[in-house]
mmCIF file of C-alpha atoms and ligand atoms in Angstrom:
data_model
loop_
_atom_site.group_PDB
_atom_site.id
_atom_site.type_symbol
_atom_site.label_atom_id
_atom_site.label_comp_id
_atom_site.label_asym_id
_atom_site.label_seq_id
_atom_site.Cartn_x
_atom_site.Cartn_y
_atom_site.Cartn_z
ATOM 1 C CA MET A 1 -1.475 16.285 14.130
ATOM 2 C CA SER A 2 1.581 17.460 12.192
ATOM 3 C CA GLU A 3 3.396 15.051 13.870
ATOM 4 C CA GLN A 4 3.788 12.930 10.390
ATOM 5 C CA TYR A 5 4.612 15.693 8.421
ATOM 6 C CA SER A 6 8.097 16.739 6.927
ATOM 7 C CA PHE A 7 9.321 20.389 8.425
ATOM 8 C CA GLU A 8 8.610 22.287 5.154
ATOM 9 C CA THR A 9 5.112 20.706 5.211
ATOM 10 C CA LYS A 10 4.463 21.552 8.874
ATOM 11 C CA LEU A 11 5.163 25.142 8.343
ATOM 12 C CA LEU A 12 2.219 25.135 6.318
ATOM 13 C CA HIS A 13 0.094 22.550 7.827
ATOM 14 C CA ASN A 14 0.084 22.846 11.532
ATOM 15 C CA LYS A 15 -3.067 23.882 13.985
ATOM 16 C CA TYR A 16 -2.760 26.938 12.940
ATOM 17 C CA LYS A 17 -3.753 26.303 9.004
ATOM 18 C CA PHE A 18 -7.377 27.931 9.564
ATOM 19 C CA ASP A 19 -9.220 29.391 12.054
ATOM 20 C CA PRO A 20 -11.610 26.999 13.536
ATOM 21 C CA ALA A 21 -14.249 29.738 14.084
ATOM 22 C CA THR A 22 -14.382 31.316 10.504
ATOM 23 C CA GLY A 23 -12.140 29.187 8.013
ATOM 24 C CA ALA A 24 -9.760 31.852 7.879
ATOM 25 C CA VAL A 25 -6.410 30.940 6.549
ATOM 26 C CA SER A 26 -4.459 33.336 8.120
ATOM 27 C CA VAL A 27 -4.456 33.644 12.093
ATOM 28 C CA PRO A 28 -6.579 36.504 13.264
ATOM 29 C CA ILE A 29 -5.024 39.105 14.941
ATOM 30 C CA GLN A 30 -6.466 39.587 18.399
ATOM 31 C CA HIS A 31 -5.862 43.148 19.832
ATOM 32 C CA ALA A 32 -7.677 42.916 22.736
ATOM 33 C CA SER A 33 -5.826 43.479 26.154
ATOM 34 C CA THR A 34 -8.291 41.934 28.586
ATOM 35 C CA PHE A 35 -10.967 39.605 28.211
ATOM 36 C CA HIS A 36 -14.473 39.434 29.549
ATOM 37 C CA GLN A 37 -14.897 36.858 32.439
ATOM 38 C CA GLN A 38 -18.232 35.047 32.951
ATOM 39 C CA GLU A 39 -17.318 33.958 36.242
ATOM 40 C CA ILE A 40 -16.599 35.670 39.680
ATOM 41 C CA ASP A 41 -14.109 32.568 40.672
ATOM 42 C CA SER A 42 -12.888 30.992 37.659
ATOM 43 C CA PHE A 43 -11.718 32.657 34.812
ATOM 44 C CA GLY A 44 -11.751 31.644 31.249
ATOM 45 C CA LYS A 45 -8.408 30.386 29.419
ATOM 46 C CA TYR A 46 -7.469 34.146 28.625
ATOM 47 C CA ASP A 47 -7.958 36.643 31.287
ATOM 48 C CA TYR A 48 -5.033 39.753 30.490
ATOM 49 C CA ALA A 49 -3.020 39.848 27.237
ATOM 50 C CA ARG A 50 0.480 40.213 28.723
ATOM 51 C CA SER A 51 -0.195 36.886 30.434
ATOM 52 C CA GLN A 52 -1.570 34.942 27.019
ATOM 53 C CA ASN A 53 -3.308 36.149 24.043
ATOM 54 C CA PRO A 54 -4.240 33.973 21.199
ATOM 55 C CA THR A 55 -2.085 35.202 18.517
ATOM 56 C CA ARG A 56 0.800 34.821 20.712
ATOM 57 C CA GLU A 57 -0.039 31.741 21.815
ATOM 58 C CA ALA A 58 -0.472 30.380 17.746
ATOM 59 C CA LEU A 59 3.095 31.843 17.408
ATOM 60 C CA GLU A 60 4.295 30.011 20.755
ATOM 61 C CA GLU A 61 2.859 27.019 19.627
ATOM 62 C CA ILE A 62 4.243 26.883 16.107
ATOM 63 C CA ILE A 63 7.721 27.630 16.840
ATOM 64 C CA ALA A 64 7.715 24.940 19.875
ATOM 65 C CA ASP A 65 6.452 22.291 17.179
ATOM 66 C CA LEU A 66 9.268 23.586 14.734
ATOM 67 C CA GLU A 67 12.229 22.975 17.320
ATOM 68 C CA ASP A 68 10.893 20.002 18.735
ATOM 69 C CA GLY A 69 10.147 21.365 22.311
ATOM 70 C CA PHE A 70 7.644 21.673 24.916
ATOM 71 C CA LYS A 71 6.618 24.933 24.924
ATOM 72 C CA GLY A 72 7.383 28.346 22.979
ATOM 73 C CA PHE A 73 7.598 32.080 24.153
ATOM 74 C CA ALA A 74 7.487 35.088 22.456
ATOM 75 C CA PHE A 75 9.066 38.655 23.513
ATOM 76 C CA ALA A 76 9.799 41.543 22.171
ATOM 77 C CA SER A 77 13.101 41.257 20.739
ATOM 78 C CA GLY A 78 15.580 38.870 20.613
ATOM 79 C CA MET A 79 17.366 40.165 23.778
ATOM 80 C CA ALA A 80 14.392 40.338 25.734
ATOM 81 C CA ALA A 81 13.994 36.460 25.210
ATOM 82 C CA ILE A 82 17.863 36.001 26.085
ATOM 83 C CA SER A 83 17.392 38.528 29.064
ATOM 84 C CA SER A 84 14.163 36.543 30.253
ATOM 85 C CA ALA A 85 16.150 33.291 30.059
ATOM 86 C CA PHE A 86 18.821 35.100 32.130
ATOM 87 C CA LEU A 87 16.249 36.084 34.922
ATOM 88 C CA LEU A 88 16.085 32.216 35.156
ATOM 89 C CA LEU A 89 19.150 32.613 37.472
ATOM 90 C CA SER A 90 19.537 33.648 40.964
ATOM 91 C CA GLN A 91 22.326 36.051 42.817
ATOM 92 C CA GLY A 92 25.686 33.921 43.018
ATOM 93 C CA ASP A 93 24.977 31.836 40.230
ATOM 94 C CA HIS A 94 27.426 31.753 37.213
ATOM 95 C CA VAL A 95 27.438 31.752 33.585
ATOM 96 C CA LEU A 96 29.973 29.668 31.295
ATOM 97 C CA ILE A 97 29.450 31.720 27.959
ATOM 98 C CA SER A 98 30.862 31.421 24.187
ATOM 99 C CA GLU A 99 33.514 34.181 23.785
ATOM 100 C CA ASP A 100 32.244 35.509 20.698
ATOM 101 C CA VAL A 101 29.015 35.487 21.417
ATOM 102 C CA TYR A 102 26.302 38.383 20.084
ATOM 103 C CA GLY A 103 27.476 41.521 21.070
ATOM 104 C CA GLY A 104 24.065 42.662 22.814
ATOM 105 C CA THR A 105 24.503 39.234 24.908
ATOM 106 C CA TYR A 106 28.129 40.062 26.093
ATOM 107 C CA ARG A 107 26.722 43.630 27.253
ATOM 108 C CA MET A 108 23.897 41.839 29.046
ATOM 109 C CA VAL A 109 25.966 39.608 30.928
ATOM 110 C CA THR A 110 29.158 41.766 31.407
ATOM 111 C CA THR A 111 27.102 45.120 32.271
ATOM 112 C CA VAL A 112 23.868 44.192 33.755
ATOM 113 C CA LEU A 113 24.250 40.879 35.222
ATOM 114 C CA ASN A 114 26.976 41.214 36.941
ATOM 115 C CA ARG A 115 25.238 44.109 39.109
ATOM 116 C CA PHE A 116 22.875 41.233 40.304
ATOM 117 C CA GLY A 117 25.681 39.123 41.414
ATOM 118 C CA ILE A 118 25.256 36.603 38.473
ATOM 119 C CA GLU A 119 28.942 35.633 37.475
ATOM 120 C CA HIS A 120 30.186 34.899 33.997
ATOM 121 C CA THR A 121 33.169 33.186 32.395
ATOM 122 C CA PHE A 122 33.617 33.261 28.469
ATOM 123 C CA VAL A 123 35.168 30.083 27.209
ATOM 124 C CA ASP A 124 36.213 29.038 23.930
ATOM 125 C CA MET A 125 33.305 26.425 23.402
ATOM 126 C CA THR A 126 34.964 24.901 20.827
ATOM 127 C CA ASP A 127 37.826 23.432 23.544
ATOM 128 C CA LEU A 128 35.915 21.154 25.555
ATOM 129 C CA ALA A 129 38.906 20.561 27.681
ATOM 130 C CA ALA A 130 38.817 24.605 28.635
ATOM 131 C CA VAL A 131 34.939 24.381 28.808
ATOM 132 C CA GLU A 132 35.822 21.879 31.878
ATOM 133 C CA ALA A 133 38.168 23.438 33.010
ATOM 134 C CA ALA A 134 36.195 26.851 33.463
ATOM 135 C CA VAL A 135 33.210 25.167 35.200
ATOM 136 C CA LYS A 136 32.707 25.935 38.891
ATOM 137 C CA PRO A 137 30.282 24.614 41.782
ATOM 138 C CA ASN A 138 27.652 27.569 41.024
ATOM 139 C CA THR A 139 27.921 27.285 37.074
ATOM 140 C CA LYS A 140 23.855 26.728 36.522
ATOM 141 C CA VAL A 141 24.057 27.642 32.842
ATOM 142 C CA PHE A 142 26.311 26.998 29.597
ATOM 143 C CA TYR A 143 25.610 29.576 26.761
ATOM 144 C CA ILE A 144 26.012 28.683 23.212
ATOM 145 C CA GLU A 145 26.040 30.316 20.019
ATOM 146 C CA THR A 146 26.866 27.817 17.168
ATOM 147 C CA PRO A 147 27.585 28.889 14.542
ATOM 148 C CA SER A 148 29.756 31.704 16.447
ATOM 149 C CA ASN A 149 29.340 35.220 15.460
ATOM 150 C CA PRO A 150 31.310 36.519 13.761
ATOM 151 C CA LEU A 151 33.951 34.012 13.314
ATOM 152 C CA MET A 152 31.600 30.844 12.528
ATOM 153 C CA LYS A 153 33.267 28.727 15.404
ATOM 154 C CA VAL A 154 30.981 25.367 15.780
ATOM 155 C CA THR A 155 30.322 24.455 19.480
ATOM 156 C CA ASP A 156 29.391 20.709 19.721
ATOM 157 C CA ILE A 157 25.819 20.967 21.175
ATOM 158 C CA LYS A 158 25.726 17.478 22.179
ATOM 159 C CA ALA A 159 28.939 17.296 24.424
ATOM 160 C CA VAL A 160 28.726 20.592 25.774
ATOM 161 C CA SER A 161 24.919 19.428 26.912
ATOM 162 C CA ASP A 162 26.094 16.340 28.315
ATOM 163 C CA LEU A 163 28.930 18.205 30.085
ATOM 164 C CA ALA A 164 25.797 20.882 31.345
ATOM 165 C CA LYS A 165 24.040 17.771 32.582
ATOM 166 C CA GLN A 166 26.718 16.176 34.703
ATOM 167 C CA ASN A 167 27.422 19.412 36.281
ATOM 168 C CA ASP A 168 23.545 19.838 36.800
ATOM 169 C CA ALA A 169 23.605 22.925 34.833
ATOM 170 C CA TRP A 170 21.503 24.310 31.994
ATOM 171 C CA THR A 171 22.480 24.558 28.107
ATOM 172 C CA PHE A 172 20.930 27.247 26.497
ATOM 173 C CA VAL A 173 21.306 27.424 22.622
ATOM 174 C CA ASP A 174 21.434 31.108 20.605
ATOM 175 C CA ASN A 175 20.044 29.363 17.264
ATOM 176 C CA THR A 176 19.707 32.407 15.339
ATOM 177 C CA PHE A 177 21.954 31.663 12.472
ATOM 178 C CA LEU A 178 20.690 28.257 11.605
ATOM 179 C CA THR A 179 17.185 28.101 12.654
ATOM 180 C CA PRO A 180 15.016 24.728 13.483
ATOM 181 C CA ALA A 181 14.942 24.459 9.333
ATOM 182 C CA LEU A 182 18.801 23.407 9.392
ATOM 183 C CA GLN A 183 19.681 22.551 13.240
ATOM 184 C CA LYS A 184 17.171 21.680 16.610
ATOM 185 C CA PRO A 185 19.313 21.991 19.490
ATOM 186 C CA LEU A 186 16.618 20.669 21.902
ATOM 187 C CA SER A 187 16.793 17.283 20.339
ATOM 188 C CA ILE A 188 20.550 16.903 20.968
ATOM 189 C CA GLY A 189 20.673 17.971 24.396
ATOM 190 C CA ALA A 190 19.921 21.504 25.200
ATOM 191 C CA ASP A 191 17.509 22.788 27.464
ATOM 192 C CA ILE A 192 16.173 26.338 25.964
ATOM 193 C CA VAL A 193 16.510 27.403 22.257
ATOM 194 C CA LEU A 194 16.909 31.329 21.980
ATOM 195 C CA HIS A 195 16.122 33.215 18.999
ATOM 196 C CA SER A 196 16.326 36.712 17.707
ATOM 197 C CA ALA A 197 13.425 36.219 15.266
ATOM 198 C CA THR A 198 14.300 39.457 13.659
ATOM 199 C CA LYS A 199 16.606 37.481 11.858
ATOM 200 C CA PHE A 200 15.847 34.748 9.391
ATOM 201 C CA LEU A 201 12.491 33.476 11.172
ATOM 202 C CA SER A 202 10.711 36.474 9.985
ATOM 203 C CA GLY A 203 13.300 37.139 7.328
ATOM 204 C CA HIS A 204 12.108 40.305 5.652
ATOM 205 C CA SER A 205 13.884 43.080 8.121
ATOM 206 C CA ASP A 206 10.711 44.234 9.096
ATOM 207 C CA VAL A 207 9.981 43.278 12.632
ATOM 208 C CA ILE A 208 11.816 43.063 15.892
ATOM 209 C CA ALA A 209 10.765 39.612 17.789
ATOM 210 C CA GLY A 210 12.489 37.261 19.767
ATOM 211 C CA LEU A 211 11.545 33.542 20.842
ATOM 212 C CA ALA A 212 12.387 30.962 23.086
ATOM 213 C CA VAL A 213 11.346 27.224 23.017
ATOM 214 C CA VAL A 214 11.974 25.205 26.459
ATOM 215 C CA LYS A 215 12.232 21.213 26.333
ATOM 216 C CA ASP A 216 10.934 20.378 29.569
ATOM 217 C CA GLU A 217 7.654 21.072 31.299
ATOM 218 C CA GLU A 218 8.931 22.075 34.629
ATOM 219 C CA LEU A 219 11.423 24.585 32.924
ATOM 220 C CA ALA A 220 8.683 25.941 30.804
ATOM 221 C CA LYS A 221 6.510 26.337 34.166
ATOM 222 C CA GLN A 222 9.538 28.633 35.220
ATOM 223 C CA LEU A 223 10.149 30.695 32.009
ATOM 224 C CA GLY A 224 6.568 31.565 31.440
ATOM 225 C CA TYR A 225 6.655 32.931 35.048
ATOM 226 C CA ILE A 226 9.381 35.238 34.079
ATOM 227 C CA GLN A 227 7.817 35.802 30.850
ATOM 228 C CA ASN A 228 4.327 37.107 33.017
ATOM 229 C CA SER A 229 6.634 38.928 35.405
ATOM 230 C CA PHE A 230 8.872 40.888 33.346
ATOM 231 C CA GLY A 231 6.597 41.322 30.513
ATOM 232 C CA ALA A 232 8.473 41.806 27.865
ATOM 233 C CA VAL A 233 6.111 39.922 25.306
ATOM 234 C CA LEU A 234 5.742 40.399 21.644
ATOM 235 C CA GLY A 235 2.676 42.389 20.226
ATOM 236 C CA VAL A 236 0.126 40.695 18.244
ATOM 237 C CA GLN A 237 1.006 42.713 14.703
ATOM 238 C CA ASP A 238 4.418 41.409 15.039
ATOM 239 C CA CYS A 239 3.553 37.954 16.226
ATOM 240 C CA TRP A 240 1.372 37.712 12.764
ATOM 241 C CA LEU A 241 4.134 39.123 10.951
ATOM 242 C CA LEU A 242 6.589 36.577 12.184
ATOM 243 C CA MET A 243 3.968 33.818 11.260
ATOM 244 C CA ARG A 244 3.584 34.924 7.606
ATOM 245 C CA GLY A 245 7.582 35.016 7.359
ATOM 246 C CA LEU A 246 7.982 31.537 9.032
ATOM 247 C CA LYS A 247 5.929 29.899 5.939
ATOM 248 C CA THR A 248 8.941 30.502 3.558
ATOM 249 C CA LEU A 249 11.519 29.709 6.025
ATOM 250 C CA SER A 250 12.323 26.397 4.547
ATOM 251 C CA VAL A 251 12.595 27.955 0.854
ATOM 252 C CA ARG A 252 14.733 30.667 2.097
ATOM 253 C CA MET A 253 17.052 28.854 4.051
ATOM 254 C CA LYS A 254 17.990 26.230 1.008
ATOM 255 C CA HIS A 255 17.842 29.294 -1.408
ATOM 256 C CA SER A 256 20.451 31.145 0.927
ATOM 257 C CA SER A 257 22.582 28.650 2.262
ATOM 258 C CA GLU A 258 23.245 27.363 -1.456
ATOM 259 C CA ALA A 259 23.920 30.661 -2.721
ATOM 260 C CA ALA A 260 26.318 31.258 0.311
ATOM 261 C CA ALA A 261 28.105 27.796 -0.418
ATOM 262 C CA GLU A 262 29.172 29.320 -3.723
ATOM 263 C CA ILE A 263 29.897 32.744 -2.833
ATOM 264 C CA ALA A 264 32.153 31.809 -0.083
ATOM 265 C CA THR A 265 33.954 29.104 -2.343
ATOM 266 C CA TYR A 266 34.588 32.190 -4.791
ATOM 267 C CA LEU A 267 35.755 34.617 -2.457
ATOM 268 C CA ASN A 268 37.991 31.558 -0.692
ATOM 269 C CA ASN A 269 39.574 31.698 -4.277
ATOM 270 C CA HIS A 270 40.272 35.425 -4.675
ATOM 271 C CA PRO A 271 43.487 36.843 -3.732
ATOM 272 C CA ALA A 272 41.878 40.079 -2.179
ATOM 273 C CA ILE A 273 40.591 37.743 0.813
ATOM 274 C CA LYS A 274 42.908 36.999 2.887
ATOM 275 C CA LYS A 275 40.386 34.164 5.038
ATOM 276 C CA VAL A 276 36.951 33.178 4.582
ATOM 277 C CA TYR A 277 35.388 31.767 7.797
ATOM 278 C CA TYR A 278 32.452 29.153 6.670
ATOM 279 C CA PRO A 279 31.617 25.853 8.401
ATOM 280 C CA GLY A 280 30.839 24.633 4.997
ATOM 281 C CA PHE A 281 34.685 24.286 3.892
ATOM 282 C CA SER A 282 36.139 21.046 4.501
ATOM 283 C CA ASP A 283 39.253 22.421 6.071
ATOM 284 C CA HIS A 284 37.189 24.299 9.009
ATOM 285 C CA PRO A 285 38.328 23.116 12.413
ATOM 286 C CA GLN A 286 34.800 21.829 13.013
ATOM 287 C CA PHE A 287 33.286 20.785 9.866
ATOM 288 C CA ASP A 288 32.583 17.273 11.275
ATOM 289 C CA ILE A 289 30.931 18.481 13.821
ATOM 290 C CA GLN A 290 28.646 21.026 11.900
ATOM 291 C CA GLN A 291 27.907 18.190 9.341
ATOM 292 C CA GLU A 292 26.966 15.964 12.616
ATOM 293 C CA GLN A 293 24.654 18.366 14.152
ATOM 294 C CA ALA A 294 23.223 20.529 11.140
ATOM 295 C CA THR A 295 21.913 19.942 7.758
ATOM 296 C CA SER A 296 23.812 23.023 6.241
ATOM 297 C CA PRO A 297 26.336 25.397 7.117
ATOM 298 C CA GLY A 298 23.817 28.050 6.894
ATOM 299 C CA ALA A 299 23.298 31.406 4.903
ATOM 300 C CA VAL A 300 26.085 33.643 6.761
ATOM 301 C CA PHE A 301 30.009 33.729 6.961
ATOM 302 C CA SER A 302 32.374 36.173 7.321
ATOM 303 C CA PHE A 303 35.574 37.057 5.339
ATOM 304 C CA GLU A 304 38.849 39.402 6.074
ATOM 305 C CA LEU A 305 40.248 41.619 3.347
ATOM 306 C CA HIS A 306 44.368 42.374 3.735
ATOM 307 C CA SER A 307 43.432 45.687 5.403
ATOM 308 C CA GLU A 308 41.114 48.135 6.798
ATOM 309 C CA GLU A 309 41.537 50.448 3.626
ATOM 310 C CA ALA A 310 40.650 47.755 1.477
ATOM 311 C CA MET A 311 37.875 46.382 3.607
ATOM 312 C CA ARG A 312 36.594 50.362 3.203
ATOM 313 C CA THR A 313 37.295 50.270 -0.463
ATOM 314 C CA PHE A 314 35.167 47.265 -0.860
ATOM 315 C CA VAL A 315 32.372 48.545 0.998
ATOM 316 C CA LYS A 316 31.899 51.756 -0.881
ATOM 317 C CA ASN A 317 32.070 50.080 -3.937
ATOM 318 C CA VAL A 318 29.762 47.258 -3.682
ATOM 319 C CA GLU A 319 26.653 47.641 -4.667
ATOM 320 C CA LEU A 320 23.901 44.838 -4.294
ATOM 321 C CA PRO A 321 24.091 43.742 -0.409
ATOM 322 C CA VAL A 322 22.744 46.426 1.924
ATOM 323 C CA PHE A 323 25.489 47.766 4.198
ATOM 324 C CA ALA A 324 24.004 47.538 7.867
ATOM 325 C CA VAL A 325 23.354 45.931 11.494
ATOM 326 C CA SER A 326 21.407 42.474 10.940
ATOM 327 C CA LEU A 327 21.403 39.494 9.182
ATOM 328 C CA GLY A 328 18.919 36.650 7.949
ATOM 329 C CA ALA A 329 16.854 38.493 5.565
ATOM 330 C CA VAL A 330 15.532 38.308 2.067
ATOM 331 C CA GLU A 331 17.856 40.782 0.624
ATOM 332 C CA SER A 332 21.875 40.193 1.817
ATOM 333 C CA ILE A 333 23.067 42.067 4.253
ATOM 334 C CA LEU A 334 27.255 43.168 4.705
ATOM 335 C CA SER A 335 27.847 43.801 8.155
ATOM 336 C CA TYR A 336 30.693 45.402 9.749
ATOM 337 C CA PRO A 337 31.140 43.663 13.106
ATOM 338 C CA ALA A 338 33.727 45.960 14.763
ATOM 339 C CA LYS A 339 31.341 48.796 13.992
ATOM 340 C CA MET A 340 27.999 46.864 14.290
ATOM 341 C CA SER A 341 27.169 43.720 16.081
ATOM 342 C CA HIS A 342 30.280 44.000 17.769
ATOM 343 C CA ALA A 343 30.576 47.267 18.635
ATOM 344 C CA ALA A 344 29.559 47.038 22.112
ATOM 345 C CA MET A 345 32.718 44.826 22.927
ATOM 346 C CA ASP A 346 36.132 46.595 23.859
ATOM 347 C CA PRO A 347 38.585 46.730 21.067
ATOM 348 C CA ILE A 348 41.156 45.153 23.291
ATOM 349 C CA ALA A 349 38.323 42.144 23.669
ATOM 350 C CA ARG A 350 37.928 42.047 20.095
ATOM 351 C CA GLN A 351 41.180 41.875 18.737
ATOM 352 C CA GLU A 352 41.985 39.245 21.405
ATOM 353 C CA ARG A 353 38.539 37.143 19.584
ATOM 354 C CA GLY A 354 40.135 37.603 16.250
ATOM 355 C CA ILE A 355 37.473 40.297 15.342
ATOM 356 C CA SER A 356 40.014 42.311 13.102
ATOM 357 C CA ASP A 357 39.385 45.764 11.580
ATOM 358 C CA ALA A 358 39.179 44.125 8.185
ATOM 359 C CA LEU A 359 36.558 41.896 8.779
ATOM 360 C CA LEU A 360 33.067 41.812 7.083
ATOM 361 C CA ARG A 361 29.956 39.402 7.512
ATOM 362 C CA LEU A 362 27.898 38.466 4.636
ATOM 363 C CA SER A 363 24.390 37.009 5.296
ATOM 364 C CA VAL A 364 23.074 36.227 1.785
ATOM 365 C CA GLY A 365 19.618 36.770 0.560
ATOM 366 C CA LEU A 366 17.599 35.596 -2.511
ATOM 367 C CA GLU A 367 19.229 37.173 -4.972
ATOM 368 C CA ASN A 368 20.879 35.393 -7.675
ATOM 369 C CA PRO A 369 24.191 34.669 -6.354
ATOM 370 C CA GLN A 370 25.645 34.960 -10.012
ATOM 371 C CA ASP A 371 24.751 38.576 -9.612
ATOM 372 C CA LEU A 372 26.323 38.936 -6.065
ATOM 373 C CA ILE A 373 29.187 37.588 -6.895
ATOM 374 C CA ALA A 374 29.533 39.894 -10.128
ATOM 375 C CA ASP A 375 28.891 42.572 -7.724
ATOM 376 C CA PHE A 376 31.667 41.434 -5.736
ATOM 377 C CA GLU A 377 34.459 40.896 -8.247
ATOM 378 C CA ALA A 378 34.142 44.802 -9.586
ATOM 379 C CA ALA A 379 34.499 46.022 -5.948
ATOM 380 C CA LEU A 380 37.387 43.640 -5.017
ATOM 381 C CA LYS A 381 38.988 44.905 -8.435
ATOM 382 C CA LYS A 382 38.969 48.133 -6.894
ATOM 383 C CA THR A 383 40.499 47.234 -3.600
ATOM 384 C CA ALA A 384 43.429 45.303 -5.810
ATOM 385 C CA GLU A 385 44.375 48.394 -7.489
ATOM 386 C CA LEU A 386 45.240 49.626 -3.950
ATOM 387 C CA HIS A 387 47.566 46.783 -3.271
ATOM 388 C CA TYR A 388 48.953 45.238 -5.897
ATOM 389 C CA ILE A 389 49.160 47.913 -8.794
HETATM 390 C C1 PLP B 1 20.524 39.720 16.323
HETATM 391 C C2 PLP B 1 20.551 38.884 17.173
HETATM 392 C C3 PLP B 1 20.466 38.974 18.682
HETATM 393 C C4 PLP B 1 20.007 39.725 19.169
HETATM 394 O O1 PLP B 1 18.782 39.884 18.866
HETATM 395 P P1 PLP B 1 17.614 41.555 18.592
HETATM 396 O O2 PLP B 1 16.237 40.817 17.902
HETATM 397 O O3 PLP B 1 18.252 42.477 18.179
HETATM 398 O O4 PLP B 1 17.172 41.865 20.016
HETATM 399 C C5 PLP B 1 21.109 38.003 19.468
HETATM 400 N N1 PLP B 1 21.467 36.901 18.998
HETATM 401 C C6 PLP B 1 22.054 36.762 17.634
HETATM 402 C C7 PLP B 1 22.795 35.630 17.545
HETATM 403 C C8 PLP B 1 21.650 37.779 16.792
HETATM 404 O O5 PLP B 1 21.941 37.599 15.551
#
């Protein structure tokens, strides 16, 4: 039914715009853990809520539609979604993975999957020759995060998924940073899209959730089997919060991406800033790929000050953004990757990847960007006192 509508309209006008039983314009929260069965030999559509529940089902269908996928799955967190997708693998399989992947994914792959005999190789996914050279006969998954966290490197989803197909492997894409409002990996070759729905999809820093969307029916069956077997499903209250957040996804992404472009440009021209990592700059190494595969560079970028001391002075003096782990919320969030998202990565691995101790990441919220710029200007003046006066 919603095929003919644009993305913005589909967020509101989909199969779940009202409840057919009552006309209620919000998806009912069905708390039941189990469902009465009329027959001994054949059960109804719902039997037990870990396997399926009408509230979760609504969310799963909505996200599948938004990502142009065959089927969606809701999990208790982004890591539950990512870990469940990895459970599609078996002992002896090998994963090729972006080297500056989210810290929790790094931890999962290097300290948990390895104990089950699943091997991994970290690779710079932006270097196709390096990716090709790292493929092994047992490579089963190419795991991409684009733009990557926190250095905003952009991977060519189509090129990598073509390579994966040639090697009979799946492509998983963590689409947390851009969301289907800005990038749809399944439509350009990926097999599974993963989300920390804790971030932009829910958008209000008030729910922990994960989503996966699968392109093809056979793989959907396999992931559905894992979801039911492993059981890390999302609770119904959180499903509802997430569906509510999704309704404003387009307007939030639009405002935040435009504001991010303004603030990134301002910081890029500031003498107290050493470097800004933002895929919207025409001199970003993968600017063209970003333009090609997404409709915007998104609302997150990173920037490096001249020293750790300057970074500390800036963070102490800045007033508007919350200083916190996470991203993708109505309020701007400033994070310190070395101590937050990438704390699980050992310091040497971090340095090798260019995640310096003076690097900060900003996720732009819904404030007026001029207020954020004024706030940053005042805080950067304090760092200038350190270095230049
Ligand atoms: C936050 C995050 C995750 C993990 O999600 P949780 O909901 O915290 O479990 C995975 N990938 C990326 C890119 C993230 O930002």
